[in-house]
Short mmCIF file of N, CA and C in Angstrom, two decimals:
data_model
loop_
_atom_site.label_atom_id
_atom_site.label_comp_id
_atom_site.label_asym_id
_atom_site.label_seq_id
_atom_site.Cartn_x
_atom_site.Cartn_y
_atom_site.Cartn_z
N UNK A 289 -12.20 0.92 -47.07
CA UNK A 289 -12.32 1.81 -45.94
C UNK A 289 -12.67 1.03 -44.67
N UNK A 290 -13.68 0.02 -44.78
CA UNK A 290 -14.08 -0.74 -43.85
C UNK A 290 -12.57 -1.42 -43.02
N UNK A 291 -11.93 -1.95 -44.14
CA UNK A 291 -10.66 -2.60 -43.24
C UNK A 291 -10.20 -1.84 -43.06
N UNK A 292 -9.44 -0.33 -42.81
CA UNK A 292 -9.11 0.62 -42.39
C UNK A 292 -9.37 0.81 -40.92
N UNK A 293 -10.80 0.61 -40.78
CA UNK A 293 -11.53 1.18 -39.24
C UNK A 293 -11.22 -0.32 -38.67
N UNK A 294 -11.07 -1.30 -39.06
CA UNK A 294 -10.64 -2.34 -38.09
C UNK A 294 -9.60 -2.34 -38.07
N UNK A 295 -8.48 -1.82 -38.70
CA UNK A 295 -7.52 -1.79 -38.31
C UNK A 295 -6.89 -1.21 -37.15
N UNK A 296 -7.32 0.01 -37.26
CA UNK A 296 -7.56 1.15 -36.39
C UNK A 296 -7.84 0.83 -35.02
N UNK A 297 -9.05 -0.31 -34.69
CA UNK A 297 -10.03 -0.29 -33.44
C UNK A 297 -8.36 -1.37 -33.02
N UNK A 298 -8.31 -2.48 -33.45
CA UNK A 298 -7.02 -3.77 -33.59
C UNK A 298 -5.84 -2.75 -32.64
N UNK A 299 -5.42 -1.86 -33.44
CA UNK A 299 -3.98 -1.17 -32.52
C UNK A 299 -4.46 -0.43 -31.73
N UNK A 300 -5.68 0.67 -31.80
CA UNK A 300 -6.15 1.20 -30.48
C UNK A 300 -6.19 0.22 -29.32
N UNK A 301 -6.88 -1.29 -29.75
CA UNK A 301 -6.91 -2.01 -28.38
C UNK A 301 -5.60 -2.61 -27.95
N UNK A 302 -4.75 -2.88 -29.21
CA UNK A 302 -3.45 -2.96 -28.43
C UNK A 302 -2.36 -2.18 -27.65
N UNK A 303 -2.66 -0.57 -27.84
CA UNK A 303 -2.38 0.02 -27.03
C UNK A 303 -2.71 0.13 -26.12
N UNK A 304 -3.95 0.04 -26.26
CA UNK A 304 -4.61 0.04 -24.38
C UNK A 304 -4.42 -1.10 -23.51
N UNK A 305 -4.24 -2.06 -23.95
CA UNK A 305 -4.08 -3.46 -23.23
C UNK A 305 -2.16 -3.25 -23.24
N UNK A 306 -1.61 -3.02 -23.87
CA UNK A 306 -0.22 -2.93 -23.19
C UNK A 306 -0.02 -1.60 -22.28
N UNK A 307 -0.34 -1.00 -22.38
CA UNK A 307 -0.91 0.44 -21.53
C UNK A 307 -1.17 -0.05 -19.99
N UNK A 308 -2.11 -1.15 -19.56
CA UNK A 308 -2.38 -1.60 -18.61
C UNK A 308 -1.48 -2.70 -18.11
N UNK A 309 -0.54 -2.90 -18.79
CA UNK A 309 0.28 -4.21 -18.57
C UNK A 309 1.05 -3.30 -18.39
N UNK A 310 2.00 -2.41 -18.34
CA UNK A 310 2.96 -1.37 -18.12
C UNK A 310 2.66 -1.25 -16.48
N UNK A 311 1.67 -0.79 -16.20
CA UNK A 311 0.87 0.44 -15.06
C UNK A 311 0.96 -1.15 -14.31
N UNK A 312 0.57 -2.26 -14.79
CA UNK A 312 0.50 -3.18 -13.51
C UNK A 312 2.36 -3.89 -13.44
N UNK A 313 3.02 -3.79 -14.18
CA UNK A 313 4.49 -4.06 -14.14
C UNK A 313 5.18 -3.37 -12.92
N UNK A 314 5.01 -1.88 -13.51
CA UNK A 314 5.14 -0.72 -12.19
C UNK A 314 4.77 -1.12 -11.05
N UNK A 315 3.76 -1.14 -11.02
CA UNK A 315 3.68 -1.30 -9.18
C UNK A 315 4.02 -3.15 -8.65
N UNK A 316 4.37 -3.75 -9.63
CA UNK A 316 4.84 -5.04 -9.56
C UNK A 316 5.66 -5.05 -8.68
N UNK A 317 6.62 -4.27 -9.20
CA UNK A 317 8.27 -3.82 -9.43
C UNK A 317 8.91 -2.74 -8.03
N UNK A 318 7.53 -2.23 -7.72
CA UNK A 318 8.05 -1.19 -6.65
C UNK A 318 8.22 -2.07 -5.22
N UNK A 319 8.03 -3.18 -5.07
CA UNK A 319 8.64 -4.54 -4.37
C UNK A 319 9.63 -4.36 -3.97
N UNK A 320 10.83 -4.10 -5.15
CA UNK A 320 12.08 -4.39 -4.69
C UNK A 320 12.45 -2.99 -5.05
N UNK A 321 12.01 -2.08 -5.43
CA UNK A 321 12.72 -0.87 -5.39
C UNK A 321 12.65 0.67 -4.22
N UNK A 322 13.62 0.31 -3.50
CA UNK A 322 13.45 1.02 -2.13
C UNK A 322 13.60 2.47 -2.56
N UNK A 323 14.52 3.43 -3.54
CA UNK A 323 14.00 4.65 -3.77
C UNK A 323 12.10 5.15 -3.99
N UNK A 324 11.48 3.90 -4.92
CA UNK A 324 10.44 4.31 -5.02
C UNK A 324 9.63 4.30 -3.85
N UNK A 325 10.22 3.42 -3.26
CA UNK A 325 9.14 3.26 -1.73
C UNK A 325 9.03 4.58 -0.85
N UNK A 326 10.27 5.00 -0.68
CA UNK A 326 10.46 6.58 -0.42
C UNK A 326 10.00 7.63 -0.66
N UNK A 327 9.60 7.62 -2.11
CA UNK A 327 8.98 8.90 -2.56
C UNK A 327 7.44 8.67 -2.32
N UNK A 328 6.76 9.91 -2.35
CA UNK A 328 5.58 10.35 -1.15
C UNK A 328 4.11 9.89 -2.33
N UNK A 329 4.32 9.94 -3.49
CA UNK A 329 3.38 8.98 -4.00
C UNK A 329 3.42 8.20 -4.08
N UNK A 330 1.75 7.45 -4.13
CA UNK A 330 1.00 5.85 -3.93
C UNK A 330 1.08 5.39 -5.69
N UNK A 331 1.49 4.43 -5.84
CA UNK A 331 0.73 3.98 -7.16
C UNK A 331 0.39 2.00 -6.74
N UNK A 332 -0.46 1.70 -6.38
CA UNK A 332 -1.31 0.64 -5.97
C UNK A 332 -2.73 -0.15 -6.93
N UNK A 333 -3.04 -1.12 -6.40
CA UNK A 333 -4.03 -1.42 -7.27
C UNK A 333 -4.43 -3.15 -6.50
N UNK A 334 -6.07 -3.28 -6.51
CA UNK A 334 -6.12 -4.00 -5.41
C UNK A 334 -7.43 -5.26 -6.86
N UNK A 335 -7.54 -6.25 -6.12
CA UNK A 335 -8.20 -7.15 -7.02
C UNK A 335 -9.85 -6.64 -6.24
N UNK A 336 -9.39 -6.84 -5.26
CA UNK A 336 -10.51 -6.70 -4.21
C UNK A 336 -10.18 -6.21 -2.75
N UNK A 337 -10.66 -5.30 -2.10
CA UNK A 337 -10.37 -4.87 -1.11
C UNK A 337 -11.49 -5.10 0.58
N UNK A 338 -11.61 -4.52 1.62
CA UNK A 338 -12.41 -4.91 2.19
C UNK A 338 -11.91 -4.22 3.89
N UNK A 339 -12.06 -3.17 4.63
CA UNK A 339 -11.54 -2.56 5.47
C UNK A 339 -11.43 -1.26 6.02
N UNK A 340 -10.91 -0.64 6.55
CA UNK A 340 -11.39 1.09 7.55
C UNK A 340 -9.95 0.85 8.11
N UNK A 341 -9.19 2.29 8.05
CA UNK A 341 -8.40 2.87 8.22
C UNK A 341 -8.47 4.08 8.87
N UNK A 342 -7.96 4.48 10.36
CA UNK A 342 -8.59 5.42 11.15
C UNK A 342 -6.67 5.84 11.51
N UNK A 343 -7.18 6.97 12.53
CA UNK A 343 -5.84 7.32 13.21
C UNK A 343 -4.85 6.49 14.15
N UNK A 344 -5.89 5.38 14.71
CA UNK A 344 -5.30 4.44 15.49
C UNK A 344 -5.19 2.89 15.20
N UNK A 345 -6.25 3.10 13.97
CA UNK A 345 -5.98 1.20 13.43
C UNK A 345 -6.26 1.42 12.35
N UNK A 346 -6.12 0.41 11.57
CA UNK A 346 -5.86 0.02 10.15
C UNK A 346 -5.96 -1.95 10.31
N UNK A 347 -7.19 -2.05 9.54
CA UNK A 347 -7.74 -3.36 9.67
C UNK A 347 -7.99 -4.07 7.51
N UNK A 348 -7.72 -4.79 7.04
CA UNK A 348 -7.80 -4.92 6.21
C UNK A 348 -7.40 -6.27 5.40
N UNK A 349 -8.70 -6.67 4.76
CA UNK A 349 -8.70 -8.26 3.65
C UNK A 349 -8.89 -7.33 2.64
N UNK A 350 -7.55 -7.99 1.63
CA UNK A 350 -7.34 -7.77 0.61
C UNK A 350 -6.90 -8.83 -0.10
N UNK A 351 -7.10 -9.13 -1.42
CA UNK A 351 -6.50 -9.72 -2.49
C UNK A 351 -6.21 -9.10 -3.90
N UNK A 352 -5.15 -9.45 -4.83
CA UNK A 352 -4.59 -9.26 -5.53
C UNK A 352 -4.01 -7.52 -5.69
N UNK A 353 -3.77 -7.69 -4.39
CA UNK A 353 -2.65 -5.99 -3.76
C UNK A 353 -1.55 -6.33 -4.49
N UNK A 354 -1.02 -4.56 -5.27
CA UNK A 354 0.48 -4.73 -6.04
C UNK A 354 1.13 -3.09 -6.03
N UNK A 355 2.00 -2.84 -5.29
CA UNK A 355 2.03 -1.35 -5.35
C UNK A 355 2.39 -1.09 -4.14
N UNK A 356 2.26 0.50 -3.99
CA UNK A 356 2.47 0.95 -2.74
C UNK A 356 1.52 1.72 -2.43
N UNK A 357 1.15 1.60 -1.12
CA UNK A 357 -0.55 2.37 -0.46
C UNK A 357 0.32 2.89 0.93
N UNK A 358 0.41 4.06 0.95
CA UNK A 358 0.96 4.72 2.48
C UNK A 358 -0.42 4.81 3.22
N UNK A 359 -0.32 4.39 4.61
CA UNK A 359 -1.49 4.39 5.24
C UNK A 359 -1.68 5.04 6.18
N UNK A 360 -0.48 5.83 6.88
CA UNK A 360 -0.83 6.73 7.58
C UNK A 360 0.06 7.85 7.49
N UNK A 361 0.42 8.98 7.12
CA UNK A 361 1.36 9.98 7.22
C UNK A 361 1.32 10.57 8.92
N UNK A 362 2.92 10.77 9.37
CA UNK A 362 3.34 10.85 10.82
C UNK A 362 3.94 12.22 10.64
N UNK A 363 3.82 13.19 11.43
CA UNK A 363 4.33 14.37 11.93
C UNK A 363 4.57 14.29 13.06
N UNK A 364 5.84 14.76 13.80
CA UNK A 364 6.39 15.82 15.17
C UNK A 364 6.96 16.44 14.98
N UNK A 365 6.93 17.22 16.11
CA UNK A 365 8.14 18.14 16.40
C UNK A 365 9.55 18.33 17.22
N UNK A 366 9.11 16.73 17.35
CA UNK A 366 10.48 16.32 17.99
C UNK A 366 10.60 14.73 17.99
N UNK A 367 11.48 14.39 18.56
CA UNK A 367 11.85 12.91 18.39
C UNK A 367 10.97 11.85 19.59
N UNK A 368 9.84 10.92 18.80
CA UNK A 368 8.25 9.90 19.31
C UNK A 368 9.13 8.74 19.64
N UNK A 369 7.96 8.12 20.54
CA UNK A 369 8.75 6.40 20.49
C UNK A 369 7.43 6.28 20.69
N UNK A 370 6.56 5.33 19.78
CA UNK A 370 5.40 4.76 20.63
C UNK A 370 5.63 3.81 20.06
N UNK A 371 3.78 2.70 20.20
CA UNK A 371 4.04 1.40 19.88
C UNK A 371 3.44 1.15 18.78
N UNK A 372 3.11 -0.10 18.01
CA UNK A 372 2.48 -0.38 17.00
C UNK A 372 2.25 -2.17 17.05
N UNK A 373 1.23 -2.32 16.86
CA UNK A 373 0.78 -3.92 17.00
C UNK A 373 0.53 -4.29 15.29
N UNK A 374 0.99 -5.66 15.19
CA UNK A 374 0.63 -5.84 13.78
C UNK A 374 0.28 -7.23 13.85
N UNK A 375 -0.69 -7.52 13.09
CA UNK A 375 -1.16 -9.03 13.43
C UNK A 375 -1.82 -9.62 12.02
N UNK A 376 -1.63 -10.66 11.82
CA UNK A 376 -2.42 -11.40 10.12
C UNK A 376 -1.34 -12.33 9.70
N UNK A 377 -1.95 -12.32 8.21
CA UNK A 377 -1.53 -13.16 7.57
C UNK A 377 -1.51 -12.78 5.80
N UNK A 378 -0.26 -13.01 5.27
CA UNK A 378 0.29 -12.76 3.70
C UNK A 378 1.06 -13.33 3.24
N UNK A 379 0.81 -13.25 1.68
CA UNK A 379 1.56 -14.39 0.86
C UNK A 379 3.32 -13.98 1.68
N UNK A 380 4.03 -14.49 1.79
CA UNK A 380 5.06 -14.28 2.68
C UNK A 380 6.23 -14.29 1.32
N UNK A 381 6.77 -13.18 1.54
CA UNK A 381 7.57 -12.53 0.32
C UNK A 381 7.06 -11.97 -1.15
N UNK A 382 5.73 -11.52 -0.11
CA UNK A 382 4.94 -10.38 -1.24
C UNK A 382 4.07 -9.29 -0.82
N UNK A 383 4.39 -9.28 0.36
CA UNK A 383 4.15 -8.12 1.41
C UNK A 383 4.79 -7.64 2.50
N UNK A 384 4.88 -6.39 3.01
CA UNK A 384 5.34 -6.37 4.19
C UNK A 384 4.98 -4.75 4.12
N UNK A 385 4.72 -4.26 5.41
CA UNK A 385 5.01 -3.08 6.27
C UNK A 385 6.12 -1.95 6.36
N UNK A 386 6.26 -1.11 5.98
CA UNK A 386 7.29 -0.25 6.25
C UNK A 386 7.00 1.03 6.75
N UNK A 387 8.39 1.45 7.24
CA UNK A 387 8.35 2.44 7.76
C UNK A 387 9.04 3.72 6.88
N UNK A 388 8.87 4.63 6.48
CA UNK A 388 9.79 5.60 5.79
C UNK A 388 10.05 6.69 6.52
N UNK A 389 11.35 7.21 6.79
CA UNK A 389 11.40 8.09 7.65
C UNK A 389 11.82 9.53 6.72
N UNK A 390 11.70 10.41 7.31
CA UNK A 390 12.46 11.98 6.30
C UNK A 390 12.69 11.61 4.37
N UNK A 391 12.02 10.20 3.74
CA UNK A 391 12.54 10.29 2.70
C UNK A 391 13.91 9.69 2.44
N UNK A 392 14.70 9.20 3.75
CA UNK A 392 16.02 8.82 3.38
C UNK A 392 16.14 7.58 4.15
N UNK A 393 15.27 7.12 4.81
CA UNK A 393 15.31 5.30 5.66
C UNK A 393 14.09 5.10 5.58
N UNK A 394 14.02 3.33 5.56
CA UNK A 394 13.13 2.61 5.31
C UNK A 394 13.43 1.67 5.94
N UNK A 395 12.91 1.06 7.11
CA UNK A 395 12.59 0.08 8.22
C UNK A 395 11.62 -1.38 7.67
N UNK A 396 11.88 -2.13 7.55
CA UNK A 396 10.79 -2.96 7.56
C UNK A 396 10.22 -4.09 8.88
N UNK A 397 8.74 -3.49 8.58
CA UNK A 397 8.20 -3.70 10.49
C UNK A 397 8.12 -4.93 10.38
N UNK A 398 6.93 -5.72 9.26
CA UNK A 398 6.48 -7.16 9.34
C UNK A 398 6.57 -7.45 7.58
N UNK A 399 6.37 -8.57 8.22
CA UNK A 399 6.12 -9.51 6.53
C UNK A 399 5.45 -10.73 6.60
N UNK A 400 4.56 -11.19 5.60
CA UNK A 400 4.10 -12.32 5.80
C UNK A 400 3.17 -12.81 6.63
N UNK A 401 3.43 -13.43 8.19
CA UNK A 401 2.27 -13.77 9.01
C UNK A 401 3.01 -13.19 10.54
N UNK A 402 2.30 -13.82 11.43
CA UNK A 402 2.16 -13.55 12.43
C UNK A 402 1.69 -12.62 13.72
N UNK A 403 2.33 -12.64 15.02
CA UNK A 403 1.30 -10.88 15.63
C UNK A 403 3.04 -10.55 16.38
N UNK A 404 2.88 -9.37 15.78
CA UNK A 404 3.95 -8.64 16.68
C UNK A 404 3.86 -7.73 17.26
N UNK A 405 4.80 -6.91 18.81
CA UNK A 405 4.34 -5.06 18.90
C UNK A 405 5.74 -4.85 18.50
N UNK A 406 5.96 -3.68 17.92
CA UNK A 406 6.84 -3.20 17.74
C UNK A 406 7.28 -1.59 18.12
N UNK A 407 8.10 -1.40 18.67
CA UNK A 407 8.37 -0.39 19.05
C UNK A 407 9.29 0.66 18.32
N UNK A 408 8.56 1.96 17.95
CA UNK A 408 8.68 2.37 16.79
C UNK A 408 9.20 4.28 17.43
N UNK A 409 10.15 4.10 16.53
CA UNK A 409 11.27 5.59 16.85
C UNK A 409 11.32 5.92 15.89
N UNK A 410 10.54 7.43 15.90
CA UNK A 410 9.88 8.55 14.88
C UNK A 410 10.43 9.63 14.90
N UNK A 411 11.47 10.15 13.96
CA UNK A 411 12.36 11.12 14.33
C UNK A 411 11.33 12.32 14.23
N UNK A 412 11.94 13.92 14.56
CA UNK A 412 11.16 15.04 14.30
C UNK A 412 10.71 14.81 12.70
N UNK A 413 9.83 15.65 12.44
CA UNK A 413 9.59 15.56 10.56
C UNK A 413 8.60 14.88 10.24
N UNK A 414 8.46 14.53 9.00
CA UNK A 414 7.45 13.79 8.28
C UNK A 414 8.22 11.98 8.18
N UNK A 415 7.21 10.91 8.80
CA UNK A 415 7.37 9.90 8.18
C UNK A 415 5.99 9.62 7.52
N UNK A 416 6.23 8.22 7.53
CA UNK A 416 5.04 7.45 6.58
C UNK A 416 5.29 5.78 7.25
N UNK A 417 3.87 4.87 7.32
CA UNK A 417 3.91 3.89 7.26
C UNK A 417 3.35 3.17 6.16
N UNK A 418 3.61 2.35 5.10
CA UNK A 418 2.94 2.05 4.33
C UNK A 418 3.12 1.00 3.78
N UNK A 419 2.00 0.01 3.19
CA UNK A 419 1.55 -1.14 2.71
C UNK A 419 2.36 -1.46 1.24
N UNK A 420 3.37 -2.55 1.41
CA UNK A 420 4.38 -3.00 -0.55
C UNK A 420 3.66 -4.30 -0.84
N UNK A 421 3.02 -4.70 -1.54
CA UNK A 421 3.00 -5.78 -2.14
C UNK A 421 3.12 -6.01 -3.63
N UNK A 422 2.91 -7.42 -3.80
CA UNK A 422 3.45 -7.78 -5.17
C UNK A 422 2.80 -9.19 -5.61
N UNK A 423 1.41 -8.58 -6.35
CA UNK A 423 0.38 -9.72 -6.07
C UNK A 423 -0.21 -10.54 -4.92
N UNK A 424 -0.42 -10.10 -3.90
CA UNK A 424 -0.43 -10.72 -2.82
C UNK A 424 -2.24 -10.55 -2.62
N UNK A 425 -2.44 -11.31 -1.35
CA UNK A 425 -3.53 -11.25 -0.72
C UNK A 425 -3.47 -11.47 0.67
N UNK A 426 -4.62 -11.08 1.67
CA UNK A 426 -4.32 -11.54 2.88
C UNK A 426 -5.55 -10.69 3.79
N UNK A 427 -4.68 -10.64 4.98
CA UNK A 427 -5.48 -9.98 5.92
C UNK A 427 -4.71 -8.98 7.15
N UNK A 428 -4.23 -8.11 7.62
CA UNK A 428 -3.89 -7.41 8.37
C UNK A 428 -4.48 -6.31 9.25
N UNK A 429 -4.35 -6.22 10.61
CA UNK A 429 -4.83 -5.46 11.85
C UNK A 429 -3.73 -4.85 11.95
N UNK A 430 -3.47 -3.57 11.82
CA UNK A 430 -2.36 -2.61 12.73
C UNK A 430 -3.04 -2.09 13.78
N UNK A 431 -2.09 -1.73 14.55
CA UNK A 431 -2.97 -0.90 15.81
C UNK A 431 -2.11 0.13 16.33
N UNK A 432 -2.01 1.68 16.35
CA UNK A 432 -0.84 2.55 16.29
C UNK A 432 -1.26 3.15 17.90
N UNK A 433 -0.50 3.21 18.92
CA UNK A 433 -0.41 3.93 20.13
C UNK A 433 -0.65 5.18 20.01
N UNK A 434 -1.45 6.39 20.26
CA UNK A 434 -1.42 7.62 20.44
C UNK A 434 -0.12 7.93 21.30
N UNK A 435 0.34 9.13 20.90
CA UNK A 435 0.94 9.99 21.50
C UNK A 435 1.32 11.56 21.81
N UNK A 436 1.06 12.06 22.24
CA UNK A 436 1.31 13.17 22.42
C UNK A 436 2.63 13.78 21.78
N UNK A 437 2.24 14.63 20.99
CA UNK A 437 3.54 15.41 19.76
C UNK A 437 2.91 14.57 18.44
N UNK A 438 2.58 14.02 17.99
CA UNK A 438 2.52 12.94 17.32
C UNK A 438 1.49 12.73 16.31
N UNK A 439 1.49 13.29 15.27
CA UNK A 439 0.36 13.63 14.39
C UNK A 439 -0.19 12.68 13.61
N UNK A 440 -1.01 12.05 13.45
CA UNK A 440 -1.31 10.78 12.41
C UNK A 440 -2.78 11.10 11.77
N UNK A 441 -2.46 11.11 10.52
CA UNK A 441 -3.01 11.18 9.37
C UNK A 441 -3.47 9.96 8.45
N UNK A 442 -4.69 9.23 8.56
CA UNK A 442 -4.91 8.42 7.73
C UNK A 442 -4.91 9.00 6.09
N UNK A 443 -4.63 7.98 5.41
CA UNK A 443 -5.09 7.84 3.75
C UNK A 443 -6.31 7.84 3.80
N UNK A 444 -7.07 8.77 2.96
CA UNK A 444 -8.38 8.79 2.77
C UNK A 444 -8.41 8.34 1.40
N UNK A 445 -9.99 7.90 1.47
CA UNK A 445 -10.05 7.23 -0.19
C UNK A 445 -10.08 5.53 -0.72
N UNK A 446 -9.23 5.03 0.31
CA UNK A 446 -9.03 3.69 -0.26
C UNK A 446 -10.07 2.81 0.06
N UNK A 447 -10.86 2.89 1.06
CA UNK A 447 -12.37 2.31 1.09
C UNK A 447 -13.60 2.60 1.11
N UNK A 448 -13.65 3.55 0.19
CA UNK A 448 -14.91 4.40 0.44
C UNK A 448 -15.44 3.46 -0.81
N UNK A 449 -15.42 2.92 -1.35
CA UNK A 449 -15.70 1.92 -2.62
C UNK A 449 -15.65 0.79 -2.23
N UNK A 450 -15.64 -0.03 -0.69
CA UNK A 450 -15.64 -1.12 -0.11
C UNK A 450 -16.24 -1.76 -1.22
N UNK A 451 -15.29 -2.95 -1.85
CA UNK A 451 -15.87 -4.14 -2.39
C UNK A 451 -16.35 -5.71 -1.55
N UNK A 452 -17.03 -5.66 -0.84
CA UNK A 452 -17.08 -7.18 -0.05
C UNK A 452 -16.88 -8.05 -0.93
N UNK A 453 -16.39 -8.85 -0.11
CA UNK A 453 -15.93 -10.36 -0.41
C UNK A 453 -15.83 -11.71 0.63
N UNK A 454 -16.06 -12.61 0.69
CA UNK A 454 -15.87 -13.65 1.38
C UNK A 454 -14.34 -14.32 1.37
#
């Protein structure tokens, strides 16, 4: 009976440990897959995080980011142009910025390093801007222009569990 219950505990833990190797494959994978980037759920996962996300900026050190984290959801009622500043530094071809518009386009703002503004055309409707990586780490400042018509909605949730780190 005894070897029975170790047997038992043996495949319970191997289910659970491939269980977690699945869930981190997934958001590996949503990298290169632009339908998933589209659709309006997050599935993300961070080694360590460190940052505040408001209506007008989005500041953030992170390491071992894999997934997708939308960071601000956009509403009008008619067709926006404002601006957007993006500035840092990432493993370069394991992150980048996007834009999703109505569910059917996907823009990509930045990647990797540097500071850019970019000037950003927001049709009527629902978009999204949001964070792809794929094991990565780094550091990024957005900075979003107010505008009038122009609804912005941070992600709540993702740092209320601030892990510091050096």
């Amino acid at each position: 009976m005894n070897k029975w219950i170790k047997i038992f505990f043996l495949a319970m833990l191997m289910l659970w440990l491939g269980g977690c190797d699945n869930r981190t494959m997934e958001q590996e994978n949503i990298f290169y897959d632009d339908a998933r980037m589209m659709d309006s759920g997050d599935s993300y996962s961070f080694a360590r995080k460190l940052g505040n996300v408001t209506e007008k900026e989005a500041n953030i050190k992170f390491s071992g980011f894999s997934g997708l984290y939308t960071v601000w959801h956009l509403h009008t009622t008619s067709d926006v142009t404002t601006k957007i500043s993006i500035s840092g530094t990432a493993k370069q071809d394991k992150f980048k910025i996007i834009q999703v518009n109505g569910g059917s386009e996907i823009h990509t703002l930045w990647e990797g390093e540097g500071d850019q503004e970019i000037v950003l055309s927001i049709p009527e409707g629902d978009s999204a801007i949001k964070w792809v990586g794929k094991k990565t780490s780094g550091k990024v400042i957005m900075q979003l222009e107010p505008q009038q018509g122009l609804e912005v909605t941070p992600q709540k949730g993702l740092f209320e569990d601030d892990e510091f780190f050096e």
